[in-house]
């Protein structure tokens, strides 16, 4: 690993909060997870989306010792996803507050994230019936294929969760292999070791998928490509020893790079990918990336402001030049929880 970052001094775990589920509970009713909030108040008029519900199932399933409240969230999110899935394995994405779908089933990012959530629940949830139902829904969804790299990357991460616990799961192995193929490989230019001409959103998920595909499918070149991509991605998003992630507008090769607005989803994707790289390589140096991701939420960012509200447990929606966007929607709160799940690294 060639990442060069500032050395982080040891820090007691008590300085880092445990993943806060209070605001996620606040945003969840008996149907699903509200997408948007005005500050900490759910905006019911905007309804629910499969994208966020799937991410909710990921974080609820990753809790090693979930409370009854967190298990209830997992139950709710699983039920939502199985309702969103059609008979061919595709998913609706948007459900209005009055419980009517406003779109047709498709294979966009939400399909990939749904499989990520279902694969994680099937592999990790301590509740047997949730594991069983999640596995059935995953198997149906895994019969489909998307063409977009990020949709396939998210689906591949769900497949990887299953393969870690069931190495003989053929559909999961085929899906992960196909995801790695769709993502592609970085070119030879060391100034842009990325398979796309534009860095957009959740970039680290592409690198993480290649890393796990190389590991679980015994493909050393694919794993090396993922590690190369992640090394570069982390290097270009470090400024004065702290994370300064790519903005929501992304970065087109050869164009100037902007600094704002930064989105929590980028930080969460980096935290996951660095934790995966550490597990894959045995190189504890990757934990610096997960620590910097945690610290970004705690205030080690471009403007030195915390990106969450300890009073509510909600994550702020974005980092702007003028400070945090104080709205606490589902995506940012899930990014906060997901990142803090790596707090002991």
XYZ file of C-alpha atoms in Angstrom:
345
model
C 0.000 0.000 0.000
C 1.396 3.405 -0.988
C -1.042 5.825 0.624
C 0.793 8.597 2.490
C -1.275 10.317 5.153
C -0.720 12.006 8.471
C -0.235 9.599 11.354
C -3.196 9.510 13.699
C -2.487 9.319 17.392
C -4.199 6.536 19.342
C -7.616 7.645 20.529
C -9.805 6.048 23.191
C -12.994 4.525 21.826
C -14.998 6.663 24.221
C -14.075 9.717 22.135
C -16.011 8.289 19.208
C -19.772 7.788 19.570
C -21.416 4.466 18.930
C -23.562 4.368 15.789
C -26.681 6.386 16.710
C -29.944 4.803 15.562
C -32.313 7.292 17.251
C -32.854 9.462 14.172
C -33.194 6.438 11.905
C -35.983 5.252 14.199
C -37.517 8.742 13.981
C -37.524 8.580 10.176
C -39.045 5.074 10.074
C -42.749 4.305 10.362
C -44.564 1.000 9.906
C -44.089 1.174 6.124
C -40.494 2.215 5.554
C -37.885 4.941 5.841
C -38.709 8.525 4.898
C -36.208 9.886 2.405
C -36.001 13.555 3.423
C -36.138 15.696 6.547
C -36.296 19.384 7.384
C -33.680 19.534 10.098
C -34.727 16.501 12.187
C -38.389 16.408 11.110
C -39.355 13.825 8.508
C -40.852 15.295 5.336
C -43.643 12.835 4.712
C -44.678 14.438 1.433
C -41.491 13.128 -0.200
C -42.319 9.524 0.696
C -39.949 6.572 0.760
C -37.355 5.121 -1.589
C -35.873 1.656 -1.991
C -32.371 3.158 -2.211
C -32.483 4.335 1.401
C -34.455 1.401 2.786
C -31.826 -0.947 1.355
C -29.027 1.024 2.993
C -31.012 0.865 6.215
C -31.108 -2.927 5.991
C -27.320 -2.969 5.463
C -26.540 -1.008 8.639
C -29.166 -2.779 10.753
C -27.822 -6.175 9.650
C -24.197 -5.193 10.313
C -24.802 -4.544 14.014
C -23.033 -7.316 15.909
C -25.391 -7.178 18.906
C -28.545 -5.427 17.688
C -31.114 -4.095 20.095
C -34.766 -5.048 19.729
C -35.306 -1.628 18.154
C -32.661 -2.256 15.490
C -34.115 -5.704 14.740
C -37.498 -4.039 14.281
C -35.914 -1.712 11.729
C -34.469 -4.711 9.876
C -37.895 -6.370 9.825
C -39.519 -3.222 8.455
C -36.876 -2.680 5.782
C -36.944 -6.306 4.645
C -40.730 -6.190 4.315
C -40.482 -2.986 2.264
C -37.923 -4.503 -0.109
C -39.919 -7.675 -0.692
C -42.958 -5.501 -1.447
C -40.880 -3.402 -3.881
C -39.649 -6.445 -5.817
C -41.548 -7.711 -8.850
C -41.838 -11.301 -10.048
C -38.794 -10.945 -12.332
C -36.481 -9.607 -9.603
C -36.512 -5.886 -10.450
C -37.521 -3.271 -7.863
C -39.678 -0.193 -7.622
C -37.755 2.724 -6.116
C -40.300 5.347 -5.037
C -43.317 4.860 -2.799
C -45.542 7.827 -1.971
C -46.687 8.556 1.556
C -50.104 7.159 0.654
C -48.456 3.815 -0.190
C -48.705 3.925 -3.957
C -45.701 3.285 -6.181
C -44.880 6.263 -8.388
C -42.535 4.408 -10.758
C -42.130 1.143 -12.628
C -39.784 -1.647 -11.457
C -36.258 -1.257 -12.795
C -32.591 -2.181 -12.450
C -31.083 1.135 -11.385
C -28.931 1.845 -8.360
C -31.868 0.921 -6.140
C -31.846 -2.648 -7.514
C -28.144 -2.927 -6.683
C -28.583 -1.476 -3.224
C -31.559 -3.734 -2.575
C -29.359 -6.752 -3.303
C -26.647 -5.283 -1.081
C -29.145 -5.012 1.775
C -30.655 -8.431 1.162
C -27.254 -10.101 0.866
C -26.076 -8.481 4.085
C -29.229 -9.492 5.934
C -29.031 -13.053 4.625
C -25.431 -13.330 5.771
C -25.372 -11.398 9.030
C -28.763 -10.832 10.626
C -29.109 -12.859 13.842
C -32.824 -13.485 13.227
C -33.266 -16.765 11.285
C -36.492 -15.859 9.472
C -35.015 -12.568 8.270
C -31.978 -14.411 6.894
C -34.197 -16.915 5.107
C -36.556 -14.357 3.554
C -33.671 -12.098 2.558
C -31.950 -15.011 0.824
C -35.073 -15.795 -1.218
C -35.445 -12.197 -2.355
C -31.720 -11.930 -3.106
C -31.814 -15.069 -5.262
C -34.660 -13.644 -7.337
C -32.950 -10.271 -7.765
C -29.601 -11.885 -8.576
C -31.119 -13.390 -11.725
C -31.145 -9.874 -13.218
C -28.272 -7.816 -14.577
C -27.880 -4.036 -14.770
C -25.609 -2.216 -17.197
C -24.552 0.669 -14.930
C -21.270 0.120 -13.018
C -22.552 1.468 -9.713
C -25.730 -0.578 -9.740
C -23.629 -3.671 -10.394
C -21.077 -2.671 -7.752
C -23.754 -2.369 -5.072
C -25.236 -5.716 -6.095
C -21.749 -7.221 -6.066
C -21.207 -6.107 -2.484
C -24.370 -7.963 -1.487
C -23.161 -11.032 -3.347
C -19.817 -10.806 -1.529
C -21.590 -10.804 1.840
C -23.234 -14.102 0.949
C -20.084 -15.657 -0.467
C -18.191 -15.005 2.747
C -20.653 -17.233 4.611
C -21.565 -19.577 1.731
C -18.629 -19.933 -0.691
C -20.613 -22.398 -2.791
C -23.393 -19.947 -3.644
C -23.239 -20.077 -7.439
C -25.659 -17.225 -8.284
C -23.807 -14.899 -5.908
C -20.437 -15.833 -7.432
C -21.754 -15.243 -10.959
C -23.219 -11.875 -9.976
C -19.970 -10.757 -8.337
C -17.938 -11.820 -11.376
C -20.284 -9.938 -13.690
C -20.109 -6.863 -11.457
C -16.319 -6.842 -11.697
C -16.552 -7.115 -15.485
C -19.009 -4.215 -15.798
C -16.898 -1.980 -13.541
C -13.853 -2.558 -15.754
C -10.201 -1.880 -14.987
C -8.182 1.301 -14.572
C -6.054 2.481 -17.468
C -2.241 2.640 -17.369
C -2.025 6.411 -16.758
C -0.840 6.854 -13.130
C -2.466 10.296 -13.084
C -5.915 8.754 -13.626
C -6.015 5.076 -12.589
C -9.776 4.799 -12.925
C -12.015 2.936 -15.405
C -14.224 5.993 -16.038
C -13.514 9.482 -17.348
C -15.518 11.001 -14.519
C -15.548 10.398 -10.789
C -19.129 10.853 -9.677
C -20.668 9.373 -6.517
C -19.999 6.425 -4.193
C -16.731 6.040 -6.084
C -15.017 3.835 -3.512
C -17.734 1.193 -3.932
C -16.324 0.387 -7.378
C -12.855 -0.211 -5.977
C -14.233 -2.218 -3.039
C -16.186 -4.493 -5.367
C -13.061 -5.303 -7.364
C -11.134 -6.009 -4.156
C -13.721 -8.467 -2.840
C -14.211 -10.025 -6.273
C -10.487 -10.649 -6.509
C -10.429 -12.136 -3.019
C -13.498 -14.329 -3.174
C -13.122 -15.433 -6.797
C -9.368 -15.966 -6.540
C -8.532 -13.386 -9.213
C -5.317 -11.620 -8.181
C -5.253 -9.068 -11.053
C -8.794 -7.927 -10.253
C -7.908 -7.500 -6.576
C -4.763 -5.560 -7.501
C -6.793 -3.268 -9.759
C -9.226 -2.505 -6.944
C -6.418 -1.763 -4.497
C -4.724 0.509 -7.029
C -7.953 2.415 -7.577
C -8.614 2.791 -3.851
C -5.043 3.913 -3.136
C -5.360 6.722 -5.660
C -8.887 7.636 -4.601
C -7.794 8.035 -1.002
C -4.657 9.994 -1.927
C -6.542 12.590 -3.971
C -9.115 13.126 -1.197
C -6.661 13.958 1.593
C -5.947 17.604 2.404
C -3.690 18.564 5.326
C -4.211 15.160 6.902
C -8.018 15.154 6.767
C -10.546 13.963 4.227
C -11.740 16.416 1.609
C -14.009 14.254 -0.505
C -15.119 14.937 -4.046
C -18.168 17.182 -4.325
C -21.619 16.206 -5.528
C -20.729 17.571 -8.993
C -17.955 14.974 -9.270
C -14.716 15.486 -11.169
C -14.251 15.161 -14.925
C -10.795 14.134 -16.041
C -8.754 17.144 -17.166
C -11.121 19.677 -15.582
C -10.654 21.747 -12.397
C -11.738 20.015 -9.217
C -14.265 21.751 -6.964
C -14.392 21.333 -3.173
C -18.086 21.720 -2.313
C -20.729 20.524 -1.751
C -19.353 17.350 -0.166
C -21.734 14.471 0.509
C -21.586 12.009 3.432
C -22.135 9.074 1.063
C -18.575 9.555 -0.267
C -17.133 9.290 3.225
C -19.151 6.175 4.056
C -18.069 4.479 0.831
C -14.417 5.225 1.613
C -14.753 3.864 5.150
C -16.233 0.595 3.883
C -13.646 0.217 1.136
C -10.688 0.900 3.426
C -11.975 -1.607 5.974
C -12.317 -4.177 3.190
C -8.810 -3.419 1.922
C -7.397 -3.876 5.425
C -9.125 -7.246 5.775
C -8.013 -8.326 2.308
C -4.352 -7.344 2.601
C -3.708 -7.625 6.336
C -2.210 -4.123 6.088
C -3.363 -2.129 9.119
C -2.327 1.045 7.318
C -5.682 1.015 5.580
C -7.347 1.655 8.922
C -6.046 5.215 8.666
C -8.615 5.705 5.931
C -11.452 4.415 8.089
C -10.307 6.621 10.983
C -10.193 9.681 8.748
C -13.699 8.862 7.540
C -14.967 8.684 11.126
C -13.158 11.915 11.955
C -14.716 13.708 8.959
C -18.099 13.399 10.676
C -16.623 14.535 13.976
C -15.177 17.753 12.525
C -11.878 16.873 10.809
C -12.981 18.274 7.458
C -12.426 21.356 5.329
C -14.312 23.745 7.613
C -13.744 22.040 10.970
C -17.432 21.454 11.737
C -19.131 18.309 12.976
C -21.333 16.691 10.354
C -23.936 15.280 12.689
C -26.223 16.393 15.513
C -25.561 14.507 18.774
C -28.910 15.694 20.125
C -30.896 13.910 17.419
C -28.469 11.294 16.098
C -28.964 12.616 12.569
C -26.280 13.142 9.948
C -26.172 16.479 8.125
C -27.020 16.365 4.430
C -23.887 18.019 3.058
C -20.802 20.114 3.710
C -21.013 23.491 1.977
C -18.658 26.471 1.874
C -20.848 28.117 4.494
C -21.143 25.162 6.845
C -23.211 22.006 7.169
C -26.581 21.637 5.500
C -28.537 21.081 8.711
C -31.215 18.883 7.165
C -30.899 15.313 8.425
C -32.217 13.038 5.709
C -32.006 9.275 5.469
C -28.966 9.028 3.176
C -26.741 11.224 5.357
C -27.891 9.591 8.593
C -27.233 6.137 7.148
C -23.785 7.294 6.002
C -23.055 8.459 9.552
C -24.157 5.151 11.075
C -22.302 3.082 8.479
C -19.075 5.000 9.052
C -19.294 4.861 12.835
C -19.678 1.093 12.588
C -15.941 1.193 11.793
C -15.087 3.311 14.861
C -12.827 0.747 16.539
C -10.481 0.532 13.544
